[in-house]
Amino acid sequence: MASSLHFPVLCLHGGCLNRDRRTRGATRCSSERQALFGRIAPVYDNLNDLLSLGQHRIWKRMAVSWSGAKMGDCVLDLCCGSGDLAFLLSEIVGPHGRVTGLDFSKEQLSVASSRQRSRAKACYKNIEWVEGNALELPFPGSYFDAITIGYGLRNVVDKPKAMREMCRVVKRGCRICVLDFNKSTQPSTTSFQEWMIDNIVVPVATGYGLGKDYEYLKSSINEFLTGKELEKLALESGFSNGKHYEISGGLMGILVATR
């Protein structure tokens, strides 16, 4: 889980995806990912800016805009990380709206809370940070007017369950937006994506002492879902429709699904 530009690993051990060892593997994977995002929390935002040349801010604004959130809404940023999407949502729903940022990493939530205290806009007071599990959301059904999840679904052990949970807590007729790396079906895009990871992402992360944590990004994208597969998953999870859009030359993608 965790959010924002989540470059790290989908799963540190292949056994985590083995159905015969699902419970044990999922628990182990979840704990390892919590530790991973805890380690990178102090430099997470700096790395996001550096590795994406600031473009992640554009992609996040697109996701928030396409979520359909509006003034006065009650919205959720799932796997919120250090809070980028939550802050953008707060500006849209305004001081009379409500934003919940949920993540499983205490360290990431601590960074998000610190950023909230240091910002002057009155609307940011409407954000509540919640430590929780994307597979067992602590909210009643049909609770939110919009949901965003940035760079989090790829890191969830049970993606269908996470999608079903989002479908459960979003109101009928409302949307979720899933921003993540795009698993392209175009060989040229895939080759360029892998070259970027090997020659830019991992070397830069190594300078922060996090090279090992970031070198699994390539395999996590390879094991992720294509746009068509995400659309299919949305329908299977209870959404009435789902459309995946490739952005940034096919390197990133946004799934927009309506309940």
PDB file of C-alpha atoms in Angstrom:
ATOM      1  CA  MET A   1       0.000   0.000   0.000  1.00  0.00           C
ATOM      2  CA  ALA A   2       1.275   3.444   0.713  1.00  0.00           C
ATOM      3  CA  SER A   3       0.955   6.133  -1.869  1.00  0.00           C
ATOM      4  CA  SER A   4       2.353   8.774  -4.045  1.00  0.00           C
ATOM      5  CA  LEU A   5       5.097   7.680  -6.438  1.00  0.00           C
ATOM      6  CA  HIS A   6       5.501   4.260  -4.913  1.00  0.00           C
ATOM      7  CA  PHE A   7       8.503   3.028  -6.816  1.00  0.00           C
ATOM      8  CA  PRO A   8       9.328   0.067  -4.553  1.00  0.00           C
ATOM      9  CA  VAL A   9       8.623  -3.626  -4.666  1.00  0.00           C
ATOM     10  CA  LEU A  10       5.305  -5.358  -5.179  1.00  0.00           C
ATOM     11  CA  CYS A  11       6.418  -8.341  -3.161  1.00  0.00           C
ATOM     12  CA  LEU A  12       9.799  -9.270  -1.764  1.00  0.00           C
ATOM     13  CA  HIS A  13       9.129 -12.996  -1.856  1.00  0.00           C
ATOM     14  CA  GLY A  14       7.413 -14.923  -4.647  1.00  0.00           C
ATOM     15  CA  GLY A  15       5.659 -17.096  -2.082  1.00  0.00           C
ATOM     16  CA  CYS A  16       3.481 -14.148  -1.142  1.00  0.00           C
ATOM     17  CA  LEU A  17       1.478 -14.713  -4.299  1.00  0.00           C
ATOM     18  CA  ASN A  18       1.114 -18.463  -3.809  1.00  0.00           C
ATOM     19  CA  ARG A  19      -2.534 -19.259  -3.030  1.00  0.00           C
ATOM     20  CA  ASP A  20      -1.614 -22.281  -0.906  1.00  0.00           C
ATOM     21  CA  ARG A  21       0.331 -20.051   1.438  1.00  0.00           C
ATOM     22  CA  ARG A  22      -1.793 -16.953   0.977  1.00  0.00           C
ATOM     23  CA  THR A  23      -2.410 -15.999   4.600  1.00  0.00           C
ATOM     24  CA  ARG A  24       1.138 -16.600   5.796  1.00  0.00           C
ATOM     25  CA  GLY A  25       2.657 -15.021   2.693  1.00  0.00           C
ATOM     26  CA  ALA A  26       0.349 -12.008   2.725  1.00  0.00           C
ATOM     27  CA  THR A  27       1.172 -11.300   6.354  1.00  0.00           C
ATOM     28  CA  ARG A  28       4.896 -11.538   5.696  1.00  0.00           C
ATOM     29  CA  CYS A  29       4.678  -9.371   2.583  1.00  0.00           C
ATOM     30  CA  SER A  30       2.558  -6.747   4.307  1.00  0.00           C
ATOM     31  CA  SER A  31       5.016  -6.471   7.198  1.00  0.00           C
ATOM     32  CA  GLU A  32       7.976  -6.186   4.854  1.00  0.00           C
ATOM     33  CA  ARG A  33       6.271  -3.493   2.828  1.00  0.00           C
ATOM     34  CA  GLN A  34       5.411  -1.567   5.979  1.00  0.00           C
ATOM     35  CA  ALA A  35       9.083  -1.637   6.941  1.00  0.00           C
ATOM     36  CA  LEU A  36      10.069  -0.631   3.413  1.00  0.00           C
ATOM     37  CA  PHE A  37       7.852   2.446   3.287  1.00  0.00           C
ATOM     38  CA  GLY A  38       8.927   3.327   6.799  1.00  0.00           C
ATOM     39  CA  ARG A  39      12.564   3.369   5.679  1.00  0.00           C
ATOM     40  CA  ILE A  40      11.968   5.590   2.673  1.00  0.00           C
ATOM     41  CA  ALA A  41       9.547   8.018   4.384  1.00  0.00           C
ATOM     42  CA  PRO A  42      12.163  10.681   5.339  1.00  0.00           C
ATOM     43  CA  VAL A  43      13.347  11.179   1.722  1.00  0.00           C
ATOM     44  CA  TYR A  44      10.232  10.013  -0.105  1.00  0.00           C
ATOM     45  CA  ASP A  45       9.028  13.420  -1.341  1.00  0.00           C
ATOM     46  CA  ASN A  46      12.480  14.547  -2.453  1.00  0.00           C
ATOM     47  CA  LEU A  47      12.956  11.341  -4.416  1.00  0.00           C
ATOM     48  CA  ASN A  48       9.536  11.708  -6.067  1.00  0.00           C
ATOM     49  CA  ASP A  49      10.403  15.184  -7.316  1.00  0.00           C
ATOM     50  CA  LEU A  50      13.859  14.166  -8.451  1.00  0.00           C
ATOM     51  CA  LEU A  51      12.965  10.902 -10.168  1.00  0.00           C
ATOM     52  CA  SER A  52       9.914  12.253 -12.012  1.00  0.00           C
ATOM     53  CA  LEU A  53      11.363  15.728 -12.669  1.00  0.00           C
ATOM     54  CA  GLY A  54       8.319  17.047 -10.823  1.00  0.00           C
ATOM     55  CA  GLN A  55       5.855  15.461 -13.253  1.00  0.00           C
ATOM     56  CA  HIS A  56       4.245  13.362 -10.513  1.00  0.00           C
ATOM     57  CA  ARG A  57       2.467  16.542  -9.406  1.00  0.00           C
ATOM     58  CA  ILE A  58       0.767  16.790 -12.811  1.00  0.00           C
ATOM     59  CA  TRP A  59      -0.287  13.120 -12.755  1.00  0.00           C
ATOM     60  CA  LYS A  60      -1.719  13.482  -9.262  1.00  0.00           C
ATOM     61  CA  ARG A  61      -3.707  16.574 -10.216  1.00  0.00           C
ATOM     62  CA  MET A  62      -5.144  14.623 -13.134  1.00  0.00           C
ATOM     63  CA  ALA A  63      -6.217  11.782 -10.852  1.00  0.00           C
ATOM     64  CA  VAL A  64      -7.859  14.148  -8.381  1.00  0.00           C
ATOM     65  CA  SER A  65      -9.622  16.024 -11.168  1.00  0.00           C
ATOM     66  CA  TRP A  66     -10.926  12.820 -12.771  1.00  0.00           C
ATOM     67  CA  SER A  67     -12.186  11.509  -9.414  1.00  0.00           C
ATOM     68  CA  GLY A  68     -15.123  13.891  -9.651  1.00  0.00           C
ATOM     69  CA  ALA A  69     -14.594  15.253  -6.130  1.00  0.00           C
ATOM     70  CA  LYS A  70     -16.304  18.598  -5.575  1.00  0.00           C
ATOM     71  CA  MET A  71     -16.864  21.244  -2.919  1.00  0.00           C
ATOM     72  CA  GLY A  72     -18.295  19.850   0.317  1.00  0.00           C
ATOM     73  CA  ASP A  73     -17.643  16.188  -0.526  1.00  0.00           C
ATOM     74  CA  CYS A  74     -16.429  13.460   1.811  1.00  0.00           C
ATOM     75  CA  VAL A  75     -13.486  11.772   0.076  1.00  0.00           C
ATOM     76  CA  LEU A  76     -10.814   9.134   0.701  1.00  0.00           C
ATOM     77  CA  ASP A  77      -7.182   9.028  -0.385  1.00  0.00           C
ATOM     78  CA  LEU A  78      -6.247   5.368   0.011  1.00  0.00           C
ATOM     79  CA  CYS A  79      -2.599   4.413   0.522  1.00  0.00           C
ATOM     80  CA  CYS A  80      -2.042   8.123   1.041  1.00  0.00           C
ATOM     81  CA  GLY A  81       1.670   8.016   1.869  1.00  0.00           C
ATOM     82  CA  SER A  82       2.951  11.503   2.670  1.00  0.00           C
ATOM     83  CA  GLY A  83      -0.349  13.068   1.615  1.00  0.00           C
ATOM     84  CA  ASP A  84       0.095  14.637  -1.836  1.00  0.00           C
ATOM     85  CA  LEU A  85      -3.286  13.517  -3.171  1.00  0.00           C
ATOM     86  CA  ALA A  86      -5.026  14.216   0.136  1.00  0.00           C
ATOM     87  CA  PHE A  87      -3.844  17.836   0.095  1.00  0.00           C
ATOM     88  CA  LEU A  88      -5.057  18.266  -3.483  1.00  0.00           C
ATOM     89  CA  LEU A  89      -8.425  16.741  -2.577  1.00  0.00           C
ATOM     90  CA  SER A  90      -8.668  19.077   0.405  1.00  0.00           C
ATOM     91  CA  GLU A  91      -8.308  22.109  -1.852  1.00  0.00           C
ATOM     92  CA  ILE A  92     -11.184  20.839  -4.011  1.00  0.00           C
ATOM     93  CA  VAL A  93     -13.677  19.846  -1.288  1.00  0.00           C
ATOM     94  CA  GLY A  94     -12.903  22.977   0.733  1.00  0.00           C
ATOM     95  CA  PRO A  95     -13.195  23.666   4.464  1.00  0.00           C
ATOM     96  CA  HIS A  96     -16.723  22.236   4.604  1.00  0.00           C
ATOM     97  CA  GLY A  97     -15.698  18.972   2.994  1.00  0.00           C
ATOM     98  CA  ARG A  98     -13.860  16.067   4.608  1.00  0.00           C
ATOM     99  CA  VAL A  99     -10.733  14.209   3.527  1.00  0.00           C
ATOM    100  CA  THR A 100      -9.491  10.944   5.006  1.00  0.00           C
ATOM    101  CA  GLY A 101      -5.954   9.837   4.221  1.00  0.00           C
ATOM    102  CA  LEU A 102      -5.408   6.160   5.038  1.00  0.00           C
ATOM    103  CA  ASP A 103      -2.105   4.305   4.998  1.00  0.00           C
ATOM    104  CA  PHE A 104      -0.509   1.355   6.775  1.00  0.00           C
ATOM    105  CA  SER A 105       2.812   3.132   7.373  1.00  0.00           C
ATOM    106  CA  LYS A 106       3.065   5.112  10.606  1.00  0.00           C
ATOM    107  CA  GLU A 107       6.192   6.828   9.319  1.00  0.00           C
ATOM    108  CA  GLN A 108       4.484   8.029   6.140  1.00  0.00           C
ATOM    109  CA  LEU A 109       1.479   9.261   8.133  1.00  0.00           C
ATOM    110  CA  SER A 110       3.823  11.107  10.480  1.00  0.00           C
ATOM    111  CA  VAL A 111       5.348  12.925   7.501  1.00  0.00           C
ATOM    112  CA  ALA A 112       1.857  13.724   6.182  1.00  0.00           C
ATOM    113  CA  SER A 113       0.741  15.084   9.539  1.00  0.00           C
ATOM    114  CA  SER A 114       3.869  17.223   9.823  1.00  0.00           C
ATOM    115  CA  ARG A 115       3.254  18.657   6.356  1.00  0.00           C
ATOM    116  CA  GLN A 116      -0.333  19.429   7.342  1.00  0.00           C
ATOM    117  CA  ARG A 117       0.769  21.371  10.446  1.00  0.00           C
ATOM    118  CA  SER A 118       3.262  23.410   8.418  1.00  0.00           C
ATOM    119  CA  ARG A 119       0.732  24.548   5.798  1.00  0.00           C
ATOM    120  CA  ALA A 120      -1.427  27.623   6.234  1.00  0.00           C
ATOM    121  CA  LYS A 121      -4.497  26.908   4.085  1.00  0.00           C
ATOM    122  CA  ALA A 122      -7.636  26.581   6.200  1.00  0.00           C
ATOM    123  CA  CYS A 123      -8.964  23.723   4.079  1.00  0.00           C
ATOM    124  CA  TYR A 124      -6.075  21.478   5.154  1.00  0.00           C
ATOM    125  CA  LYS A 125      -7.642  21.289   8.604  1.00  0.00           C
ATOM    126  CA  ASN A 126     -10.317  19.030   7.111  1.00  0.00           C
ATOM    127  CA  ILE A 127      -7.835  16.156   6.621  1.00  0.00           C
ATOM    128  CA  GLU A 128      -7.804  13.223   9.028  1.00  0.00           C
ATOM    129  CA  TRP A 129      -4.961  10.696   8.881  1.00  0.00           C
ATOM    130  CA  VAL A 130      -5.882   7.077   9.609  1.00  0.00           C
ATOM    131  CA  GLU A 131      -3.582   4.097  10.015  1.00  0.00           C
ATOM    132  CA  GLY A 132      -5.357   1.186   8.393  1.00  0.00           C
ATOM    133  CA  ASN A 133      -5.505  -1.695   5.931  1.00  0.00           C
ATOM    134  CA  ALA A 134      -6.697  -1.240   2.349  1.00  0.00           C
ATOM    135  CA  LEU A 135      -8.114  -4.774   2.457  1.00  0.00           C
ATOM    136  CA  GLU A 136     -10.299  -4.053   5.501  1.00  0.00           C
ATOM    137  CA  LEU A 137     -11.385  -0.420   5.295  1.00  0.00           C
ATOM    138  CA  PRO A 138     -12.783   0.837   8.636  1.00  0.00           C
ATOM    139  CA  PHE A 139     -15.710   2.673   7.041  1.00  0.00           C
ATOM    140  CA  PRO A 140     -19.397   1.880   6.441  1.00  0.00           C
ATOM    141  CA  GLY A 141     -20.725   1.167   2.972  1.00  0.00           C
ATOM    142  CA  SER A 142     -21.490   3.994   0.529  1.00  0.00           C
ATOM    143  CA  TYR A 143     -19.586   6.483   2.716  1.00  0.00           C
ATOM    144  CA  PHE A 144     -17.374   8.436   0.276  1.00  0.00           C
ATOM    145  CA  ASP A 145     -18.175  10.702  -2.667  1.00  0.00           C
ATOM    146  CA  ALA A 146     -14.834   9.940  -4.344  1.00  0.00           C
ATOM    147  CA  ILE A 147     -11.727   7.813  -3.772  1.00  0.00           C
ATOM    148  CA  THR A 148      -8.178   8.173  -5.053  1.00  0.00           C
ATOM    149  CA  ILE A 149      -5.307   5.716  -4.725  1.00  0.00           C
ATOM    150  CA  GLY A 150      -1.905   6.744  -6.041  1.00  0.00           C
ATOM    151  CA  TYR A 151       0.797   4.131  -6.567  1.00  0.00           C
ATOM    152  CA  GLY A 152      -0.832   1.870  -4.002  1.00  0.00           C
ATOM    153  CA  LEU A 153      -2.858  -0.830  -5.773  1.00  0.00           C
ATOM    154  CA  ARG A 154       0.288  -2.317  -7.326  1.00  0.00           C
ATOM    155  CA  ASN A 155       1.655  -2.896  -3.825  1.00  0.00           C
ATOM    156  CA  VAL A 156      -1.459  -4.545  -2.381  1.00  0.00           C
ATOM    157  CA  VAL A 157      -1.257  -8.318  -1.935  1.00  0.00           C
ATOM    158  CA  ASP A 158      -4.920  -8.949  -2.796  1.00  0.00           C
ATOM    159  CA  LYS A 159      -5.888  -6.494  -5.535  1.00  0.00           C
ATOM    160  CA  PRO A 160      -9.424  -7.855  -6.143  1.00  0.00           C
ATOM    161  CA  LYS A 161     -10.237  -7.504  -2.452  1.00  0.00           C
ATOM    162  CA  ALA A 162      -8.864  -3.958  -2.369  1.00  0.00           C
ATOM    163  CA  MET A 163     -11.020  -3.069  -5.380  1.00  0.00           C
ATOM    164  CA  ARG A 164     -14.093  -4.642  -3.771  1.00  0.00           C
ATOM    165  CA  GLU A 165     -13.465  -2.646  -0.608  1.00  0.00           C
ATOM    166  CA  MET A 166     -13.257   0.595  -2.582  1.00  0.00           C
ATOM    167  CA  CYS A 167     -16.465  -0.327  -4.385  1.00  0.00           C
ATOM    168  CA  ARG A 168     -18.150  -1.015  -1.053  1.00  0.00           C
ATOM    169  CA  VAL A 169     -17.309   2.326   0.586  1.00  0.00           C
ATOM    170  CA  VAL A 170     -17.808   4.644  -2.409  1.00  0.00           C
ATOM    171  CA  LYS A 171     -21.338   5.910  -3.070  1.00  0.00           C
ATOM    172  CA  ARG A 172     -23.346   4.601  -6.009  1.00  0.00           C
ATOM    173  CA  GLY A 173     -22.744   6.731  -9.105  1.00  0.00           C
ATOM    174  CA  CYS A 174     -19.432   8.041  -7.704  1.00  0.00           C
ATOM    175  CA  ARG A 175     -15.897   7.328  -8.895  1.00  0.00           C
ATOM    176  CA  ILE A 176     -12.550   5.990  -7.856  1.00  0.00           C
ATOM    177  CA  CYS A 177      -9.273   6.935  -9.572  1.00  0.00           C
ATOM    178  CA  VAL A 178      -6.307   4.565  -9.539  1.00  0.00           C
ATOM    179  CA  LEU A 179      -2.999   6.202 -10.525  1.00  0.00           C
ATOM    180  CA  ASP A 180       0.003   3.938 -11.024  1.00  0.00           C
ATOM    181  CA  PHE A 181       2.765   2.852 -13.362  1.00  0.00           C
ATOM    182  CA  ASN A 182       1.341   1.587 -16.615  1.00  0.00           C
ATOM    183  CA  LYS A 183       2.083  -2.010 -17.564  1.00  0.00           C
ATOM    184  CA  SER A 184       2.344  -1.324 -21.269  1.00  0.00           C
ATOM    185  CA  THR A 185       1.646  -3.847 -23.998  1.00  0.00           C
ATOM    186  CA  GLN A 186       3.978  -1.924 -26.305  1.00  0.00           C
ATOM    187  CA  PRO A 187       7.533  -3.390 -26.318  1.00  0.00           C
ATOM    188  CA  SER A 188       9.142   0.008 -27.000  1.00  0.00           C
ATOM    189  CA  THR A 189       7.419   1.612 -23.985  1.00  0.00           C
ATOM    190  CA  THR A 190       8.310  -1.325 -21.757  1.00  0.00           C
ATOM    191  CA  SER A 191      11.954  -1.190 -22.864  1.00  0.00           C
ATOM    192  CA  PHE A 192      12.190   2.542 -22.165  1.00  0.00           C
ATOM    193  CA  GLN A 193      10.499   2.100 -18.778  1.00  0.00           C
ATOM    194  CA  GLU A 194      12.991  -0.598 -17.805  1.00  0.00           C
ATOM    195  CA  TRP A 195      15.925   1.499 -19.052  1.00  0.00           C
ATOM    196  CA  MET A 196      14.759   4.411 -16.878  1.00  0.00           C
ATOM    197  CA  ILE A 197      14.544   2.175 -13.818  1.00  0.00           C
ATOM    198  CA  ASP A 198      17.968   0.576 -14.348  1.00  0.00           C
ATOM    199  CA  ASN A 199      19.850   3.716 -15.342  1.00  0.00           C
ATOM    200  CA  ILE A 200      18.131   6.522 -13.448  1.00  0.00           C
ATOM    201  CA  VAL A 201      15.805   5.368 -10.677  1.00  0.00           C
ATOM    202  CA  VAL A 202      18.015   2.772  -8.993  1.00  0.00           C
ATOM    203  CA  PRO A 203      21.269   4.795  -9.276  1.00  0.00           C
ATOM    204  CA  VAL A 204      19.592   7.897  -7.820  1.00  0.00           C
ATOM    205  CA  ALA A 205      17.977   5.880  -5.027  1.00  0.00           C
ATOM    206  CA  THR A 206      21.377   4.322  -4.320  1.00  0.00           C
ATOM    207  CA  GLY A 207      22.667   7.808  -3.577  1.00  0.00           C
ATOM    208  CA  TYR A 208      20.117   7.927  -0.751  1.00  0.00           C
ATOM    209  CA  GLY A 209      21.104   4.470   0.462  1.00  0.00           C
ATOM    210  CA  LEU A 210      17.884   2.962  -0.933  1.00  0.00           C
ATOM    211  CA  GLY A 211      19.085   1.264  -4.111  1.00  0.00           C
ATOM    212  CA  LYS A 212      18.122  -2.227  -2.930  1.00  0.00           C
ATOM    213  CA  ASP A 213      14.640  -1.018  -2.019  1.00  0.00           C
ATOM    214  CA  TYR A 214      14.034   0.496  -5.454  1.00  0.00           C
ATOM    215  CA  GLU A 215      15.561  -2.164  -7.692  1.00  0.00           C
ATOM    216  CA  TYR A 216      12.433  -4.320  -7.406  1.00  0.00           C
ATOM    217  CA  LEU A 217      10.324  -1.707  -9.189  1.00  0.00           C
ATOM    218  CA  LYS A 218      10.796  -3.381 -12.556  1.00  0.00           C
ATOM    219  CA  SER A 219       9.453  -6.735 -11.382  1.00  0.00           C
ATOM    220  CA  SER A 220       6.560  -5.068  -9.565  1.00  0.00           C
ATOM    221  CA  ILE A 221       5.418  -3.438 -12.816  1.00  0.00           C
ATOM    222  CA  ASN A 222       5.849  -6.710 -14.725  1.00  0.00           C
ATOM    223  CA  GLU A 223       3.618  -8.439 -12.178  1.00  0.00           C
ATOM    224  CA  PHE A 224       1.019  -5.643 -12.215  1.00  0.00           C
ATOM    225  CA  LEU A 225      -2.118  -5.552 -14.391  1.00  0.00           C
ATOM    226  CA  THR A 226      -2.411  -4.065 -17.868  1.00  0.00           C
ATOM    227  CA  GLY A 227      -4.976  -1.359 -18.519  1.00  0.00           C
ATOM    228  CA  LYS A 228      -7.431  -3.863 -19.986  1.00  0.00           C
ATOM    229  CA  GLU A 229      -6.946  -6.164 -17.016  1.00  0.00           C
ATOM    230  CA  LEU A 230      -7.611  -3.269 -14.619  1.00  0.00           C
ATOM    231  CA  GLU A 231     -10.814  -2.449 -16.492  1.00  0.00           C
ATOM    232  CA  LYS A 232     -11.897  -6.089 -16.223  1.00  0.00           C
ATOM    233  CA  LEU A 233     -11.047  -6.151 -12.503  1.00  0.00           C
ATOM    234  CA  ALA A 234     -13.162  -3.038 -11.932  1.00  0.00           C
ATOM    235  CA  LEU A 235     -16.221  -4.709 -13.460  1.00  0.00           C
ATOM    236  CA  GLU A 236     -15.612  -7.944 -11.544  1.00  0.00           C
ATOM    237  CA  SER A 237     -15.332  -5.937  -8.310  1.00  0.00           C
ATOM    238  CA  GLY A 238     -18.794  -4.421  -8.665  1.00  0.00           C
ATOM    239  CA  PHE A 239     -18.193  -1.167 -10.538  1.00  0.00           C
ATOM    240  CA  SER A 240     -20.626  -0.340 -13.344  1.00  0.00           C
ATOM    241  CA  ASN A 241     -17.831   0.728 -15.671  1.00  0.00           C
ATOM    242  CA  GLY A 242     -14.102   1.257 -15.775  1.00  0.00           C
ATOM    243  CA  LYS A 243     -11.786   2.988 -18.228  1.00  0.00           C
ATOM    244  CA  HIS A 244      -7.992   3.007 -18.136  1.00  0.00           C
ATOM    245  CA  TYR A 245      -6.093   5.940 -19.638  1.00  0.00           C
ATOM    246  CA  GLU A 246      -2.400   5.846 -20.516  1.00  0.00           C
ATOM    247  CA  ILE A 247      -0.597   9.105 -19.719  1.00  0.00           C
ATOM    248  CA  SER A 248       2.951  10.432 -19.960  1.00  0.00           C
ATOM    249  CA  GLY A 249       3.722   8.523 -23.127  1.00  0.00           C
ATOM    250  CA  GLY A 250       2.333   5.297 -21.723  1.00  0.00           C
ATOM    251  CA  LEU A 251       4.652   5.233 -18.713  1.00  0.00           C
ATOM    252  CA  MET A 252       1.814   5.944 -16.272  1.00  0.00           C
ATOM    253  CA  GLY A 253      -1.884   5.123 -16.236  1.00  0.00           C
ATOM    254  CA  ILE A 254      -5.112   6.150 -14.525  1.00  0.00           C
ATOM    255  CA  LEU A 255      -8.081   3.830 -14.050  1.00  0.00           C
ATOM    256  CA  VAL A 256     -11.380   5.683 -13.603  1.00  0.00           C
ATOM    257  CA  ALA A 257     -14.176   3.419 -12.332  1.00  0.00           C
ATOM    258  CA  THR A 258     -17.746   4.340 -11.425  1.00  0.00           C
ATOM    259  CA  ARG A 259     -19.826   2.352  -8.988  1.00  0.00           C
TER     260      ARG A 259
END
